[in-house]
Each structure stands twice: as structure tokens, then as C-alpha cells.
Short mmCIF file of C-alpha atoms in Angstrom, two decimals:
data_model
loop_
_atom_site.label_atom_id
_atom_site.label_comp_id
_atom_site.label_asym_id
_atom_site.label_seq_id
_atom_site.Cartn_x
_atom_site.Cartn_y
_atom_site.Cartn_z
CA MET A 116 0.00 0.00 0.00
CA ASP A 117 1.89 3.05 -1.23
CA THR A 118 -0.68 5.76 -0.57
CA GLU A 119 -3.80 6.04 1.51
CA LEU A 120 -7.08 6.01 -0.36
CA VAL A 121 -9.32 9.07 -0.30
CA TYR A 122 -13.07 9.00 -0.98
CA GLU A 123 -14.65 11.96 -2.77
CA HIS A 124 -18.33 12.50 -3.46
CA CYS A 125 -19.13 12.00 -7.13
CA GLU A 126 -21.46 14.92 -7.82
CA PRO A 127 -24.18 15.16 -10.51
CA GLY A 128 -22.33 18.05 -12.18
CA ARG A 129 -19.57 15.58 -13.06
CA ALA A 130 -21.78 13.14 -14.95
CA ASP A 131 -19.54 13.18 -18.04
CA GLU A 132 -16.58 12.05 -15.93
CA LEU A 133 -18.67 9.23 -14.47
CA VAL A 134 -19.77 8.10 -17.93
CA ALA A 135 -16.14 8.14 -19.11
CA PHE A 136 -15.02 6.14 -16.08
CA LEU A 137 -17.72 3.47 -16.45
CA SER A 138 -17.22 3.09 -20.20
CA GLY A 139 -13.43 3.39 -20.09
CA ASP A 140 -12.59 0.04 -18.52
CA THR A 141 -13.78 -3.54 -18.36
CA TRP A 142 -15.75 -4.80 -15.37
CA PRO A 143 -15.58 -8.58 -15.13
CA PHE A 144 -17.89 -10.00 -12.49
CA HIS A 145 -20.39 -7.17 -12.96
CA GLY A 146 -23.66 -7.29 -14.83
CA ARG A 147 -21.89 -6.00 -17.94
CA ASP A 148 -18.19 -6.55 -18.61
CA VAL A 149 -18.18 -3.59 -20.99
CA VAL A 150 -20.38 -0.56 -20.42
CA GLU A 151 -21.02 1.43 -23.57
CA PRO A 152 -21.10 5.22 -23.12
CA GLY A 153 -24.80 5.35 -24.05
CA MET A 154 -25.66 2.79 -21.39
CA ALA A 155 -23.61 4.64 -18.76
CA ARG A 156 -25.37 7.89 -19.72
CA GLN A 157 -28.75 6.16 -19.38
CA TRP A 158 -27.82 4.94 -15.87
CA VAL A 159 -26.81 8.48 -14.91
CA ASP A 160 -30.01 9.95 -16.36
CA GLU A 161 -32.09 7.37 -14.45
CA GLY A 162 -30.64 8.69 -11.20
CA ARG A 163 -28.77 5.56 -10.15
CA PHE A 164 -25.86 7.46 -8.63
CA TRP A 165 -27.37 10.35 -6.62
CA GLY A 166 -30.36 11.12 -4.43
CA ASP A 167 -31.76 10.34 -1.00
CA ASP A 168 -31.36 6.61 -1.58
CA ASN A 169 -27.98 6.60 -3.36
CA ARG A 170 -24.48 7.95 -2.84
CA THR A 171 -21.50 7.60 -5.14
CA PHE A 172 -17.85 8.13 -4.23
CA TRP A 173 -14.68 8.19 -6.26
CA ILE A 174 -11.88 6.11 -4.80
CA MET A 175 -8.80 8.28 -5.14
CA ARG A 176 -5.14 7.37 -4.81
CA SER A 177 -2.44 10.00 -5.29
CA GLY A 178 -4.99 12.26 -7.00
CA GLU A 179 -6.05 9.60 -9.51
CA ARG A 180 -9.45 7.93 -9.74
CA VAL A 181 -8.76 4.26 -9.15
CA GLY A 182 -12.29 3.11 -8.39
CA LEU A 183 -15.88 3.86 -7.58
CA VAL A 184 -18.24 2.96 -4.75
CA ARG A 185 -21.99 3.27 -5.29
CA LEU A 186 -24.27 2.83 -2.28
CA MET A 187 -27.90 1.96 -2.98
CA ASP A 188 -31.08 1.66 -0.93
CA LEU A 189 -29.68 3.85 1.84
CA THR A 190 -33.17 4.66 3.14
CA ASP A 191 -33.72 0.96 3.68
CA ASN A 192 -32.21 -0.75 6.71
CA ALA A 193 -30.19 -3.09 4.47
CA PRO A 194 -28.42 -1.14 1.70
CA LEU A 195 -26.45 -2.69 -1.15
CA PHE A 196 -23.29 -1.49 -2.85
CA ASP A 197 -21.41 -1.67 -6.14
CA LEU A 198 -17.61 -1.55 -5.95
CA ARG A 199 -15.46 -1.08 -9.06
CA ILE A 200 -11.67 -0.94 -9.13
CA ARG A 201 -9.95 -0.03 -12.41
CA ALA A 202 -8.16 -2.97 -14.03
CA GLU A 203 -4.65 -1.65 -13.52
CA TYR A 204 -5.22 -1.38 -9.75
CA ARG A 205 -6.90 -4.72 -9.09
CA GLY A 206 -5.13 -7.27 -6.94
CA ARG A 207 -3.49 -4.66 -4.69
CA GLY A 208 -5.88 -4.76 -1.74
CA LEU A 209 -7.76 -1.61 -2.72
CA GLY A 210 -11.09 -3.45 -2.72
CA ALA A 211 -10.65 -4.47 0.91
CA GLN A 212 -9.72 -0.91 1.89
CA ALA A 213 -12.76 0.43 0.06
CA LEU A 214 -15.11 -2.17 1.57
CA ALA A 215 -13.85 -1.39 5.09
CA TRP A 216 -14.33 2.33 4.42
CA LEU A 217 -17.85 1.96 3.02
CA THR A 218 -18.83 -0.21 5.99
CA ARG A 219 -17.61 2.47 8.44
CA TYR A 220 -19.28 5.20 6.38
CA VAL A 221 -22.69 3.53 6.17
CA PHE A 222 -22.83 2.47 9.81
CA GLY A 223 -21.51 5.88 10.91
CA GLU A 224 -23.83 8.02 8.78
CA PHE A 225 -27.01 5.95 8.80
CA PRO A 226 -27.89 4.86 12.35
CA GLU A 227 -31.04 3.04 11.23
CA VAL A 228 -29.08 0.65 8.97
CA ARG A 229 -28.84 -2.79 10.57
CA ARG A 230 -26.90 -4.57 7.84
CA ILE A 231 -25.04 -3.99 4.57
CA GLU A 232 -25.38 -6.46 1.72
CA GLY A 233 -23.31 -7.26 -1.34
CA ASN A 234 -23.45 -9.82 -4.12
CA THR A 235 -20.89 -11.22 -6.49
CA ARG A 236 -20.45 -14.06 -8.92
CA GLN A 237 -19.40 -17.37 -7.43
CA ASP A 238 -16.20 -17.38 -9.48
CA ASN A 239 -15.10 -13.94 -8.24
CA VAL A 240 -12.68 -15.43 -5.75
CA ALA A 241 -10.94 -12.12 -5.01
CA MET A 242 -14.15 -10.36 -3.99
CA ARG A 243 -15.34 -13.31 -1.94
CA ARG A 244 -12.04 -13.25 -0.06
CA THR A 245 -12.43 -9.48 0.39
CA PHE A 246 -15.90 -9.93 1.89
CA ARG A 247 -14.58 -12.42 4.44
CA ARG A 248 -11.51 -10.32 5.25
CA CYS A 249 -13.81 -7.38 6.04
CA GLY A 250 -16.12 -9.35 8.36
CA TYR A 251 -18.90 -10.06 5.87
CA VAL A 252 -20.58 -13.47 6.06
CA LYS A 253 -21.93 -15.54 3.18
CA GLU A 254 -25.69 -15.67 3.60
CA ALA A 255 -27.00 -16.77 0.22
CA HIS A 256 -26.17 -18.86 -2.81
CA TYR A 257 -28.29 -18.29 -5.91
CA ARG A 258 -27.96 -20.99 -8.55
CA ASP A 259 -27.82 -19.91 -12.22
CA ALA A 260 -28.59 -16.32 -11.25
CA TRP A 261 -25.87 -14.26 -12.95
CA PRO A 262 -25.80 -14.22 -16.76
CA ALA A 263 -22.48 -13.21 -18.30
CA ALA A 264 -21.86 -11.36 -21.54
CA ASP A 265 -20.60 -14.55 -23.22
CA GLY A 266 -23.93 -16.30 -22.61
CA THR A 267 -22.83 -18.45 -19.69
CA VAL A 268 -24.78 -18.33 -16.47
CA HIS A 269 -23.02 -18.33 -13.10
CA ASP A 270 -24.14 -18.82 -9.55
CA ALA A 271 -24.32 -15.67 -7.43
CA VAL A 272 -23.42 -15.43 -3.76
CA GLY A 273 -24.66 -12.92 -1.22
CA TYR A 274 -22.70 -11.59 1.73
CA ALA A 275 -23.67 -9.22 4.54
CA ILE A 276 -22.34 -7.66 7.70
CA LEU A 277 -24.54 -6.88 10.70
CA ARG A 278 -24.08 -3.65 12.59
CA ARG A 279 -23.74 -5.57 15.86
CA ASP A 280 -20.99 -7.79 14.40
CA TRP A 281 -19.16 -4.76 13.01
CA ALA A 282 -19.39 -2.94 16.34
CA SER A 283 -18.22 -5.93 18.39
CA GLY A 284 -15.72 -7.41 15.93
CA ALA A 285 -17.63 -10.71 16.12
CA THR A 286 -18.86 -12.80 13.24
CA THR A 287 -22.19 -14.55 13.57
CA ILE A 288 -22.91 -17.31 11.10
CA PRO A 289 -26.43 -18.05 9.84
CA ASP A 290 -28.10 -21.20 11.12
CA TRP A 291 -27.77 -23.26 7.94
CA ASP A 292 -29.25 -26.34 9.60
CA ASP A 293 -32.72 -24.95 10.31
CA GLU A 294 -34.82 -27.21 8.07
CA GLY A 295 -36.39 -28.78 11.18
CA LEU A 296 -38.10 -25.47 11.83
CA ALA A 297 -39.74 -25.57 8.40
CA ARG A 298 -41.36 -28.94 9.16
CA ARG A 299 -43.05 -27.78 12.35
#
């Protein structure tokens, strides 16, 4: 880690920069590997990045935009996030730093939030490791739920962290052996 990461609000007046960022790299393990500028512009125009329910932050390192964090459903008690690290910076631990930051930010700024959720493809080993490293617990496995650009369909996995686990440093695991309750 050469330089500390800085997180800057991505403001609506900088929509062109956001479109350029999203369409200027590849995003394996996201809904679209390649985001065309027109699609990115549509997302911006639909309000996916700003508002009461959404916040977007640039991940900055030495004055350069190395990634993006988008928080969604912030008025819910279980928001989701999208984390994107530019290709040339992947594999350097920036994702874990960003996930730890967004966890602190959400729990610090939104006292009603009980949990934070995130999803990834089953084969995104780096992100799954990042979730675990940051105290997130696997809570769901969705079979054939994530279509890829090449036509293949992957399983998706869901992770979450509870406010109480984050505050205590504990990790509580779901009761995966609860089928007896369903028979009662």
C-alpha cells in the first residue's frame, strides 16, 4: 500500500466524468463486462448514482481515480453497494480498503441501517475473499442467477455484515441447519 485512499463525493455536475469512467474500462464479475457510453449515460439519467437513496464516491489514490463505490437503498435498513476498481489497480488490496471504508461510512452516517449487503459471482474469488476479510458473512447462494456477456450463467453469492458484528468485531454465522423449523 503506497498511498492512503481518499473517498470523494461523485457529484451530478460531473456526470460526463462518471460516464467516461464506467465506459473506459472492463468490469468482469459485474452485470456488464463492458459498459457502452450510451448505457452509462442512461444509468446516470435514471438517477442511479445520486439522491436520498444513493451515494456515489470516487476512490482516489495520489490524486487519480482508481475506483468507484456506489451505495444503494440507503433509506432501507439493508443497503447494497457496487464496488469497481480499475483494471490496472486490481489485486493490490484496494477493494478491501474500500469495503472497510464503506462499511464504516454507512454504519456511521445511517444509524437506522442494521446490515449492509453485497453480491458477487461465485467465481469472483478475489471479492469473496475481500468480503470475508472485512467481516462479511456468506448468507446466500443463488444458482444460475448471474448471466455473463458470453452467454454463460453463473451462480451468485450474497454476503452481509450486521451492525452488531461490526461494532463488536464478532462474526455470527447463519443457522444453515434450520430445516427442522420448516417442518413444524
